[in-house]
Coordinates of C-alpha atoms and ligand atoms in Angstrom, one line a residue:
M102 CA 0.0 0.0 0.0
A103 CA 2.7 2.5 1.1
A104 CA 4.8 1.6 -2.0
A105 CA 1.9 2.3 -4.3
S106 CA 1.1 5.6 -2.8
E107 CA 4.6 6.7 -3.2
T108 CA 4.8 5.8 -6.8
H109 CA 1.9 7.9 -8.1
A110 CA -0.4 10.6 -7.0
P111 CA -3.6 9.3 -5.4
T112 CA -6.8 9.5 -7.5
V113 CA -10.4 10.1 -6.7
E114 CA -11.2 6.5 -7.5
E115 CA -8.6 5.3 -5.1
A116 CA -10.0 7.5 -2.4
Q117 CA -13.5 6.1 -3.1
A118 CA -12.2 2.5 -3.0
F119 CA -10.3 3.2 0.2
V120 CA -13.4 4.5 2.0
T121 CA -15.5 1.6 0.9
A122 CA -12.9 -0.9 2.1
A123 CA -12.4 1.0 5.3
E124 CA -16.1 1.0 6.1
E125 CA -16.3 -2.8 5.5
R126 CA -13.3 -3.5 7.7
L127 CA -14.5 -1.2 10.5
L128 CA -18.0 -2.4 10.5
R129 CA -16.9 -6.0 11.2
L130 CA -14.6 -4.9 14.0
W131 CA -17.2 -2.5 15.5
I132 CA -19.8 -5.4 15.7
D133 CA -17.3 -7.7 17.3
A134 CA -16.3 -5.1 19.8
E135 CA -19.9 -4.2 20.6
R136 CA -20.7 -7.8 21.3
A137 CA -17.7 -8.3 23.5
A138 CA -18.5 -5.1 25.4
W139 CA -22.1 -6.2 25.9
V140 CA -21.0 -9.4 27.5
Q141 CA -18.5 -7.6 29.6
S142 CA -21.0 -5.0 30.8
T143 CA -23.6 -7.6 31.6
F144 CA -21.2 -10.1 33.2
I145 CA -18.1 -8.5 34.6
T146 CA -15.2 -11.0 35.1
T147 CA -11.5 -10.8 34.3
D148 CA -12.2 -12.9 31.2
T149 CA -15.0 -10.8 29.7
E150 CA -12.9 -7.8 30.5
T151 CA -9.9 -9.2 28.6
I152 CA -12.1 -10.2 25.6
A153 CA -13.7 -6.8 25.5
A154 CA -10.3 -5.0 25.7
Q155 CA -8.9 -7.2 22.9
A156 CA -11.8 -6.5 20.6
Y157 CA -11.7 -2.7 21.4
E158 CA -8.0 -2.7 20.7
K159 CA -8.6 -4.1 17.2
V160 CA -11.1 -1.3 16.5
I161 CA -8.7 1.3 17.7
A162 CA -5.7 -0.1 15.8
A163 CA -7.6 -0.3 12.5
N164 CA -9.2 3.1 12.9
V165 CA -6.0 4.8 13.7
E166 CA -4.2 3.1 10.8
L167 CA -7.0 4.1 8.4
A168 CA -7.1 7.7 9.7
K169 CA -3.4 8.0 9.1
E170 CA -3.6 6.5 5.6
A171 CA -6.5 8.8 4.8
T172 CA -4.3 11.8 4.9
R173 CA -2.8 10.9 1.6
F174 CA -6.0 12.0 -0.1
K175 CA -6.2 15.3 1.6
D176 CA -5.2 17.5 -1.4
L177 CA -7.7 15.9 -3.7
E178 CA -11.0 17.5 -4.9
L179 CA -13.3 14.8 -3.7
P180 CA -17.1 14.2 -3.8
A181 CA -18.5 15.7 -0.6
E182 CA -19.6 12.3 0.8
V183 CA -16.1 10.8 0.4
A184 CA -14.4 13.9 1.9
R185 CA -16.8 13.8 4.9
K186 CA -16.1 10.1 5.5
L187 CA -12.3 10.7 5.4
D188 CA -12.8 13.5 8.0
L189 CA -15.0 11.2 10.1
L190 CA -12.3 8.6 10.2
R191 CA -10.1 11.0 12.1
T192 CA -12.7 11.9 14.7
A193 CA -14.7 8.7 15.0
L194 CA -12.7 7.4 18.0
V195 CA -13.1 8.7 21.5
L196 CA -10.0 6.8 22.5
P197 CA -7.1 7.0 20.0
A198 CA -4.1 4.9 20.8
P199 CA -0.4 5.2 19.9
A200 CA 0.8 3.0 17.0
D201 CA 3.1 1.2 19.5
A202 CA 1.4 -2.1 20.1
E203 CA 2.4 -2.4 23.7
K204 CA 1.2 1.1 24.6
R205 CA -2.0 0.5 22.7
S206 CA -2.8 -2.7 24.6
E207 CA -1.9 -1.0 27.9
L208 CA -4.3 1.8 27.1
T209 CA -7.2 -0.5 26.3
R210 CA -6.6 -2.6 29.3
I211 CA -6.6 0.5 31.5
A212 CA -9.8 1.8 29.9
T213 CA -11.8 -1.5 30.2
G214 CA -10.3 -2.0 33.7
M215 CA -11.5 1.4 35.0
E216 CA -15.1 0.8 33.8
S217 CA -15.1 -2.6 35.6
V218 CA -13.8 -1.1 38.8
Y219 CA -16.7 1.4 38.6
G220 CA -19.2 -1.3 37.7
R221 CA -18.1 -3.5 40.6
G222 CA -17.9 -0.6 43.0
R223 CA -19.2 -1.1 46.5
Y224 CA -19.1 0.8 49.8
C225 CA -18.5 -1.5 52.7
P226 CA -19.0 0.3 56.0
E227 CA -17.3 -1.1 59.0
G228 CA -19.5 -3.8 60.5
G229 CA -22.3 -3.1 57.9
E230 CA -23.4 -4.7 54.7
C231 CA -21.8 -3.6 51.4
Q232 CA -23.8 -1.3 49.2
D233 CA -23.7 -0.8 45.5
L234 CA -24.4 2.4 43.6
G235 CA -28.1 1.6 43.3
D236 CA -28.4 1.2 47.1
L237 CA -26.4 4.3 47.8
S238 CA -28.4 6.3 45.2
R239 CA -31.6 5.4 46.8
T240 CA -30.4 6.8 50.1
M241 CA -29.2 10.0 48.4
A242 CA -32.6 10.4 46.9
S243 CA -34.8 9.8 49.9
S244 CA -32.8 10.5 53.1
R245 CA -33.2 13.8 54.7
D246 CA -30.7 13.0 57.5
P247 CA -27.5 15.1 56.8
D248 CA -25.3 12.6 58.6
E249 CA -26.6 9.7 56.7
L250 CA -26.3 11.6 53.4
L251 CA -22.8 12.6 54.2
E252 CA -21.7 9.0 54.9
T253 CA -23.4 7.8 51.7
W254 CA -21.8 10.6 49.7
L255 CA -18.4 9.8 51.1
G256 CA -19.0 6.0 50.9
W257 CA -19.3 6.0 47.1
R258 CA -16.2 8.1 46.8
T259 CA -14.2 5.3 48.4
V260 CA -14.5 3.5 45.1
S261 CA -12.6 6.0 42.9
P262 CA -9.1 6.7 44.5
V263 CA -7.7 3.4 43.1
M264 CA -8.4 4.8 39.6
R265 CA -6.3 7.9 40.1
S266 CA -3.0 6.5 38.8
S267 CA -4.8 4.6 36.0
Y268 CA -6.4 7.8 34.9
E269 CA -3.1 9.6 34.8
R270 CA -1.6 7.0 32.6
F271 CA -4.8 6.9 30.5
A272 CA -4.6 10.6 29.8
E273 CA -0.9 10.3 28.9
L274 CA -1.5 7.4 26.4
G275 CA -4.7 8.9 25.0
N276 CA -2.9 12.1 24.3
L277 CA -0.1 10.3 22.5
G278 CA -2.7 8.6 20.3
A279 CA -4.4 12.0 19.6
R280 CA -1.1 13.6 18.7
E281 CA -0.2 10.9 16.3
L282 CA -3.4 11.8 14.5
G283 CA -2.4 15.4 14.4
F284 CA -4.4 16.9 17.3
D285 CA -2.9 18.9 20.1
D286 CA -4.3 16.5 22.7
L287 CA -7.3 14.2 23.3
G288 CA -9.5 17.1 24.3
A289 CA -8.9 19.0 21.1
M290 CA -9.7 15.7 19.2
W291 CA -13.0 15.5 21.0
R292 CA -13.8 19.1 20.2
S293 CA -13.1 18.5 16.5
A294 CA -16.2 16.4 16.0
Y295 CA -18.7 19.3 15.6
D296 CA -18.3 20.4 12.0
M297 CA -16.4 23.6 13.2
P298 CA -13.0 24.4 14.4
P299 CA -12.4 23.2 18.0
D300 CA -12.0 26.7 19.4
G301 CA -15.2 27.8 17.7
F302 CA -16.9 25.0 19.4
R303 CA -15.6 26.1 22.8
A304 CA -16.9 29.6 22.1
E305 CA -20.3 28.1 21.2
L306 CA -20.5 26.4 24.6
D307 CA -19.7 29.7 26.3
R308 CA -22.4 31.4 24.3
L309 CA -25.0 28.8 25.2
W310 CA -24.0 28.8 28.9
D311 CA -24.3 32.6 29.0
Q312 CA -27.8 32.3 27.7
V313 CA -29.0 29.9 30.4
R314 CA -26.9 31.0 33.4
P315 CA -29.4 33.5 34.8
L316 CA -32.0 30.8 34.9
Y317 CA -29.7 28.5 36.7
E318 CA -28.7 31.1 39.2
S319 CA -32.3 31.9 40.0
L320 CA -33.0 28.2 40.6
H321 CA -29.9 27.9 42.7
C322 CA -30.9 30.9 44.8
Y323 CA -34.4 29.6 45.4
V324 CA -33.3 26.1 46.3
R325 CA -30.6 27.3 48.6
A326 CA -33.1 29.4 50.5
R327 CA -35.6 26.6 50.9
L328 CA -32.9 24.1 51.9
N329 CA -31.6 26.6 54.4
E330 CA -35.0 26.8 55.9
H331 CA -35.2 23.1 56.1
Y332 CA -31.8 22.1 57.3
G333 CA -30.6 25.3 59.1
D334 CA -27.4 27.3 58.7
D335 CA -25.1 24.5 59.9
V336 CA -25.9 22.2 56.9
V337 CA -26.9 24.7 54.2
A338 CA -25.8 28.3 54.6
A339 CA -28.1 31.0 53.3
D340 CA -25.4 32.3 51.0
G341 CA -22.5 30.9 49.1
Q342 CA -22.2 27.5 47.5
L343 CA -24.6 24.6 48.1
P344 CA -23.2 21.5 49.8
A345 CA -23.0 18.5 47.3
H346 CA -24.7 15.9 49.6
V347 CA -28.2 17.3 50.1
L348 CA -29.5 17.7 46.5
G349 CA -31.0 14.2 46.2
N350 CA -28.4 12.9 43.7
M351 CA -25.0 11.3 44.1
W352 CA -23.4 14.0 41.9
A353 CA -25.9 16.8 42.5
Q354 CA -26.5 16.7 38.8
T355 CA -30.3 16.5 38.9
W356 CA -32.3 17.7 42.0
S357 CA -35.8 16.5 41.5
N358 CA -35.6 14.1 44.3
I359 CA -35.7 17.0 46.7
Y360 CA -38.8 18.4 45.1
P361 CA -40.9 17.9 48.3
L362 CA -38.4 20.1 50.2
V363 CA -38.8 23.0 47.7
A364 CA -42.3 22.6 46.4
P365 CA -44.0 25.9 45.8
E366 CA -46.8 26.7 48.3
G367 CA -50.2 26.6 46.6
A368 CA -48.9 25.3 43.3
D369 CA -47.8 21.8 44.1
P370 CA -49.5 19.6 41.5
G371 CA -50.3 17.0 44.1
F372 CA -49.3 13.9 42.2
D373 CA -46.1 11.9 42.3
L374 CA -45.4 9.8 39.2
T375 CA -43.3 7.3 41.1
E376 CA -46.2 6.6 43.3
R377 CA -48.6 6.4 40.3
L378 CA -46.2 3.9 38.5
K379 CA -46.1 1.7 41.7
A380 CA -49.9 2.0 42.2
A381 CA -50.4 0.8 38.6
G382 CA -48.4 -2.3 39.5
L383 CA -46.1 -1.9 36.5
D384 CA -43.0 -4.0 36.2
Q385 CA -39.8 -3.0 34.4
R386 CA -40.7 -4.5 31.1
E387 CA -44.1 -2.8 31.1
M388 CA -42.5 0.5 31.8
V389 CA -40.4 0.1 28.7
R390 CA -43.5 -0.8 26.7
Y391 CA -45.0 2.6 27.7
G392 CA -41.9 4.2 26.2
E393 CA -42.1 2.1 23.0
R394 CA -45.8 3.0 22.6
F395 CA -44.9 6.7 22.6
F396 CA -42.6 6.2 19.7
T397 CA -45.1 4.0 17.8
S398 CA -47.7 6.7 18.3
L399 CA -45.5 9.0 16.2
G400 CA -45.4 6.5 13.4
F401 CA -42.2 4.4 14.3
E402 CA -42.3 0.7 13.8
P403 CA -42.4 -1.3 17.1
L404 CA -39.0 -2.6 18.3
P405 CA -38.0 -6.0 17.1
G406 CA -38.6 -9.1 19.1
T407 CA -34.9 -9.5 19.8
F408 CA -34.9 -6.2 21.6
W409 CA -37.3 -7.7 24.1
E410 CA -35.4 -11.0 24.4
R411 CA -31.9 -9.6 24.6
S412 CA -32.1 -6.4 26.6
Q413 CA -31.3 -6.2 30.2
F414 CA -34.0 -4.4 32.1
T415 CA -33.4 -5.6 35.7
Q416 CA -30.2 -5.9 37.8
P417 CA -29.2 -9.6 37.9
E418 CA -28.6 -10.9 41.4
D419 CA -25.9 -13.4 40.6
R420 CA -23.2 -11.3 39.0
D421 CA -21.7 -7.9 38.6
V422 CA -22.9 -5.7 35.8
V423 CA -22.5 -2.1 34.7
C424 CA -25.9 -0.7 35.8
H425 CA -25.3 2.7 34.2
A426 CA -28.1 2.9 31.6
S427 CA -27.0 2.5 27.9
A428 CA -28.4 1.7 24.5
W429 CA -26.6 -0.8 22.2
N430 CA -26.6 -1.2 18.4
I431 CA -25.1 -4.7 18.2
D432 CA -25.3 -5.5 14.5
Q433 CA -26.0 -2.0 13.3
I434 CA -29.2 -3.1 11.6
E435 CA -31.8 -4.3 14.0
D436 CA -30.2 -6.1 16.9
L437 CA -30.9 -3.2 19.3
R438 CA -30.8 -3.5 23.0
I439 CA -30.9 -1.4 26.1
K440 CA -29.1 -2.2 29.4
M441 CA -30.5 -0.8 32.6
C442 CA -31.2 -1.7 36.2
I443 CA -34.7 -0.3 36.1
E444 CA -36.4 0.8 39.3
I445 CA -40.0 1.6 39.4
N446 CA -39.8 5.3 39.7
A447 CA -40.3 8.5 37.7
E448 CA -36.5 9.0 37.2
D449 CA -36.1 5.7 35.4
F450 CA -39.4 6.2 33.5
S451 CA -37.7 9.2 32.0
T452 CA -34.4 7.3 31.5
I453 CA -36.3 4.6 29.6
H454 CA -37.5 7.2 27.1
H455 CA -33.9 8.6 26.9
E456 CA -32.5 5.1 26.0
L457 CA -35.3 4.4 23.6
G458 CA -34.4 7.6 21.8
H459 CA -31.0 6.1 21.1
S460 CA -32.6 2.8 19.9
F461 CA -35.0 4.5 17.5
Y462 CA -32.3 6.8 16.2
Q463 CA -30.0 3.8 15.6
R464 CA -32.6 2.0 13.7
A465 CA -33.6 5.1 11.7
Y466 CA -30.0 5.5 10.3
N467 CA -29.3 1.9 9.6
Q468 CA -29.7 2.5 5.9
Q469 CA -26.8 4.9 5.9
P470 CA -23.3 3.7 5.0
P471 CA -21.4 2.6 8.1
L472 CA -19.4 5.8 8.7
F473 CA -22.7 7.8 8.6
R474 CA -24.4 5.6 11.1
G475 CA -24.4 8.1 13.9
S476 CA -26.2 11.1 15.1
A477 CA -25.7 14.6 13.5
N478 CA -23.5 15.4 16.5
D479 CA -23.4 13.5 19.8
G480 CA -25.7 16.0 21.5
F481 CA -28.4 14.9 19.0
H482 CA -28.2 11.3 20.0
E483 CA -28.6 12.2 23.7
G484 CA -31.4 14.6 23.0
I485 CA -34.0 12.5 21.1
G486 CA -35.4 10.4 23.9
D487 CA -35.3 13.4 26.2
T488 CA -37.4 15.3 23.6
V489 CA -40.0 12.6 23.7
A490 CA -39.9 12.6 27.5
L491 CA -40.7 16.3 27.5
S492 CA -44.1 15.2 26.1
V493 CA -44.7 13.1 29.2
T494 CA -47.0 15.9 30.5
P495 CA -49.7 15.4 33.1
G496 CA -52.2 15.6 30.2
Y497 CA -50.4 12.7 28.5
L498 CA -50.4 10.7 31.8
V499 CA -54.1 11.1 31.9
D500 CA -54.4 10.0 28.2
I501 CA -52.6 6.7 28.9
G502 CA -54.4 6.1 32.2
L503 CA -51.6 6.6 34.7
L504 CA -53.2 9.7 36.2
D505 CA -56.9 10.2 36.8
A506 CA -57.1 13.9 36.2
A507 CA -54.7 16.5 35.1
P508 CA -53.9 19.1 37.8
D509 CA -55.4 22.5 37.3
V510 CA -53.3 25.1 35.4
S511 CA -52.8 27.0 38.6
K512 CA -50.4 24.1 39.5
D513 CA -48.2 24.6 36.4
I514 CA -45.4 26.2 38.5
G515 CA -45.1 23.0 40.5
V516 CA -44.8 20.9 37.4
L517 CA -42.3 23.3 35.9
L518 CA -40.2 23.5 39.1
G519 CA -40.1 19.7 39.2
L520 CA -38.7 19.6 35.7
A521 CA -36.3 22.5 36.2
L522 CA -34.8 20.6 39.1
D523 CA -33.7 18.1 36.5
K524 CA -33.2 20.0 33.3
V525 CA -31.9 23.4 34.5
A526 CA -30.0 22.1 37.5
F527 CA -28.2 19.7 35.1
L528 CA -26.8 22.4 32.7
P529 CA -23.6 23.5 34.6
F530 CA -22.8 19.9 35.5
G531 CA -23.3 18.9 31.8
L532 CA -20.7 21.5 30.9
L533 CA -18.1 21.1 33.6
V534 CA -17.2 17.4 33.3
D535 CA -15.4 18.0 30.1
Q536 CA -14.1 21.3 31.1
W537 CA -12.3 19.3 33.7
R538 CA -11.2 16.6 31.2
W539 CA -10.1 19.0 28.6
R540 CA -7.9 20.8 31.1
V541 CA -6.5 17.5 32.2
F542 CA -5.7 16.4 28.7
S543 CA -4.1 19.8 27.9
G544 CA -2.0 19.7 31.1
E545 CA -3.6 22.7 32.5
I546 CA -4.9 20.5 35.4
P547 CA -1.9 18.3 36.2
P548 CA -2.3 15.0 38.2
A549 CA -1.2 16.8 41.4
R550 CA -4.3 19.0 41.1
Y551 CA -6.9 16.6 39.7
N552 CA -9.3 16.9 42.6
Q553 CA -8.7 20.5 43.3
G554 CA -9.3 21.3 39.7
W555 CA -12.5 19.3 39.8
W556 CA -13.9 21.2 42.8
E557 CA -12.9 24.5 41.4
L558 CA -15.0 23.8 38.4
R559 CA -17.9 22.5 40.5
G560 CA -17.8 25.7 42.5
R561 CA -17.5 28.0 39.5
Y562 CA -20.2 26.5 37.3
Q563 CA -22.6 24.8 39.7
G564 CA -22.0 26.8 42.9
I565 CA -21.6 23.5 44.7
A566 CA -19.0 22.7 47.3
P567 CA -17.9 19.4 48.8
P568 CA -19.5 18.8 52.2
T569 CA -16.1 18.0 53.8
E570 CA -12.6 18.7 52.9
R571 CA -11.3 16.9 49.8
T572 CA -7.6 16.3 49.1
E573 CA -5.4 14.8 46.4
E574 CA -5.8 11.4 48.1
H575 CA -9.3 11.4 46.6
F576 CA -10.3 11.2 43.0
D577 CA -13.8 12.5 42.9
P578 CA -14.1 12.8 39.1
G579 CA -13.7 9.0 39.0
A580 CA -16.8 8.6 41.0
K581 CA -18.8 9.7 38.0
Y582 CA -19.4 6.9 35.4
H583 CA -18.4 8.8 32.3
V584 CA -14.9 9.5 33.5
P585 CA -13.8 5.9 34.1
A586 CA -15.9 4.8 31.1
N587 CA -14.3 7.6 28.9
T588 CA -17.6 8.8 27.6
P589 CA -17.5 12.4 26.5
Y590 CA -19.9 14.5 28.5
T591 CA -20.5 17.8 26.6
R592 CA -23.0 15.9 24.6
Y593 CA -25.4 16.0 27.5
F594 CA -25.1 19.7 27.9
L595 CA -25.9 20.1 24.2
A596 CA -28.8 17.6 24.5
H597 CA -30.3 19.7 27.3
I598 CA -30.3 22.8 25.0
L599 CA -31.3 20.9 21.8
Q600 CA -34.2 18.9 23.3
F601 CA -36.1 22.1 24.0
Q602 CA -35.3 23.3 20.5
F603 CA -36.6 20.0 19.1
H604 CA -39.6 20.1 21.4
R605 CA -40.5 23.6 20.3
A606 CA -40.2 22.6 16.6
L607 CA -42.1 19.4 16.9
C608 CA -44.9 21.1 18.9
A609 CA -45.2 23.6 16.1
A610 CA -45.3 20.7 13.5
A611 CA -48.0 19.0 15.6
G612 CA -50.1 22.2 15.4
F613 CA -49.9 22.8 19.1
E614 CA -50.7 26.3 20.3
G615 CA -50.1 27.3 23.9
P616 CA -47.3 27.2 26.4
L617 CA -44.6 24.8 25.5
H618 CA -44.7 23.0 28.9
R619 CA -48.3 21.8 28.2
C620 CA -47.5 20.4 24.7
S621 CA -47.3 16.7 24.2
I622 CA -46.6 15.4 20.7
Y623 CA -48.1 12.0 21.6
G624 CA -50.0 10.6 18.7
S625 CA -48.8 13.3 16.2
E626 CA -47.7 11.7 12.9
A627 CA -46.9 15.2 11.6
A628 CA -44.3 15.6 14.5
G629 CA -43.2 12.0 14.0
S630 CA -42.4 12.4 10.3
R631 CA -40.5 15.6 11.0
L632 CA -38.5 13.7 13.5
V633 CA -37.9 10.6 11.4
E634 CA -36.6 12.7 8.5
M635 CA -33.8 14.1 10.7
L636 CA -33.0 10.7 12.4
E637 CA -32.7 9.0 9.0
M638 CA -30.0 11.5 7.9
G639 CA -27.8 10.0 10.6
L640 CA -24.3 11.6 10.3
S641 CA -24.4 12.1 6.6
R642 CA -24.7 15.9 6.7
P643 CA -23.1 18.5 9.0
W644 CA -25.3 18.9 12.1
P645 CA -26.7 22.4 11.1
D646 CA -28.4 20.7 8.1
A647 CA -30.0 18.2 10.4
L648 CA -31.1 20.9 12.9
E649 CA -32.5 22.9 10.0
S650 CA -34.5 19.9 8.8
I651 CA -36.3 19.5 12.1
S652 CA -36.5 23.1 13.2
G653 CA -35.7 25.5 10.3
E654 CA -32.8 26.8 12.5
R655 CA -29.1 26.3 11.9
E656 CA -27.8 27.3 15.3
M657 CA -28.1 25.7 18.7
D658 CA -30.1 28.1 20.6
A659 CA -31.1 28.3 24.3
T660 CA -34.1 30.5 23.8
A661 CA -36.3 27.4 23.5
I662 CA -35.4 26.2 27.1
L663 CA -35.8 29.8 28.3
D664 CA -39.3 30.0 26.6
Y665 CA -40.2 26.7 28.1
F666 CA -39.4 27.9 31.6
A667 CA -40.4 31.5 31.2
P668 CA -43.3 31.2 33.7
L669 CA -41.0 29.6 36.2
Q670 CA -38.4 32.3 35.7
A671 CA -41.1 34.9 36.7
F672 CA -42.0 32.8 39.8
L673 CA -38.4 32.5 40.8
D674 CA -37.7 36.2 40.4
E675 CA -40.6 37.0 42.6
Q676 CA -39.6 34.5 45.2
N677 CA -35.9 35.6 45.2
Q678 CA -36.8 39.3 45.8
G679 CA -34.8 40.6 48.7
R680 CA -32.4 37.6 48.6
S681 CA -28.8 38.0 47.5
C682 CA -28.2 35.4 44.9
G683 CA -25.0 33.9 43.4
W684 CA -21.8 32.7 45.0
S685 CA -18.2 33.4 44.8
S686 CA -15.7 30.9 43.5
T687 CA -12.0 30.5 43.1
G688 CA -9.8 28.9 40.6
P689 CA -9.5 28.7 36.8
Ligands
X8Z954 O1 -25.5 8.7 31.0 C1 -26.6 9.1 30.7 C2 -27.6 8.2 30.0 C3 -26.9 7.2 29.2 S1 -26.3 7.8 27.7 C4 -28.4 7.4 31.0 N1 -27.0 10.4 31.0 C5 -26.1 11.3 31.7 C6 -25.8 10.8 33.1 O2 -26.5 9.9 33.6 O3 -24.9 11.4 33.8 C7 -28.3 11.0 30.7 C8 -28.2 12.3 31.3 C9 -26.8 12.6 31.8
ZN955 ZN1 -27.8 8.5 26.4

């Protein structure tokens, strides 16, 4: 191959043939790796870990080799589709490895190993029973005892310090791989997957964050005041940052579990979806059926039988699994699966819709050539199921018989606040995880300041502080799944902006008039066909084209989330009158 390329200038035909062969080769390896990873994630042992690492290593080796070879066509005038595929070869990997075989296998072993450590993680209190993340999360959600919350919060963070040195080496080797492909570091490589220069993408994020920050700060201010009333100054001060352990979630990334503590007087909608799901006697599989029925109401075909046979809906009792929810596209045609440890509650009802969004997207783009079987950008993949879940309104719950009667419109503020505790509270968290990783990969946050850098960003973006002193003995970023699993996180920030943009557009397509938070697109084939059209494009066009096809807009735009929460913003402004909002922070 090398000899041929040196003897004559490459031609367009050669580039085309190269891309076709590359797609065939990668597709086979992707499928093998996906199968191996499925077995590892649903049955963690040293063997499944090794098998998964070996399969992943083959994908990485082939992809890196092809990306390097692709550079020989860079000066050719190519058909747009071929040029796009050659570009995608360079950014398809989230984990590039150096060409050196030993380093490559070290890197894949570290990567698979960290995910297993996380999946197997347990907190074993002295003299007590060991608890996994599911057990600990239930306590974080329901306990109102600050001591118990603190112990639980600290307990989960005993799992991550062993990953610290692995992560350091991981960043080193990942960077080497990214540099061999011509990127400054792994963070720059991740930022290059958005059809714009990496710095431009950074600026886009700043712009979007500036749009939504006032709404977040209002919510923070309101929640802080209410928690201060509930817990008193010793646990939650009336000013400054919020302590990370009292927000109802292990990472303080969504706060709806503390809704009862902050419910607005006189506007509480008076129903609790968790309680309704339990009262309806639903099991895990039936909950997923509800999600599927939403999609079929839009005109999608039902999921294949194999989805129902092969998915993991419940946590097995006899083995370790990675419980973190995910959607799998095993054969890239129709062997779709989800893997969850579903609990009968509102949070998982929403996560089911999230995961099914991935599944329906995957099936919609299965007619595309292999390199285009992806979402327009990764925020799109994360945003589809959430868009559908925004249509899980009280009115919809009445339609499907889970609720007897919709609350009066005077209770809208309660419904909106409940949703904002998830969607608005999440925004700064969605942004900061990669702000940390990008700084780690660039060297701006060196290993000696891993934890300090993490908490500075938590303070700056979220206004959240650790409940007790943290040091460099700890490795708190490693206690969040996506860090050991090496899943980029900015996608979720984008998804939280985009899903409101999609919702606004689909509600318009459905002919809905009225406030966005009361719109449900359930049963609207007009909205469904608008959605399908975008999903079927996969990754074949730059994402602004996909966004335009669904919404007529070519820019990501936070005005949709602001419109959606406009009534809540007015309520928060009124409630926060006379309070001094905001917090101060230190660091980068
Ligand atoms: O990881 C997920 C999904 C799987 S792609 C369940 N999410 C992020 C998280 O849990 O941290 C969804 C929202 C944010
Ligand atoms: Zn997802």
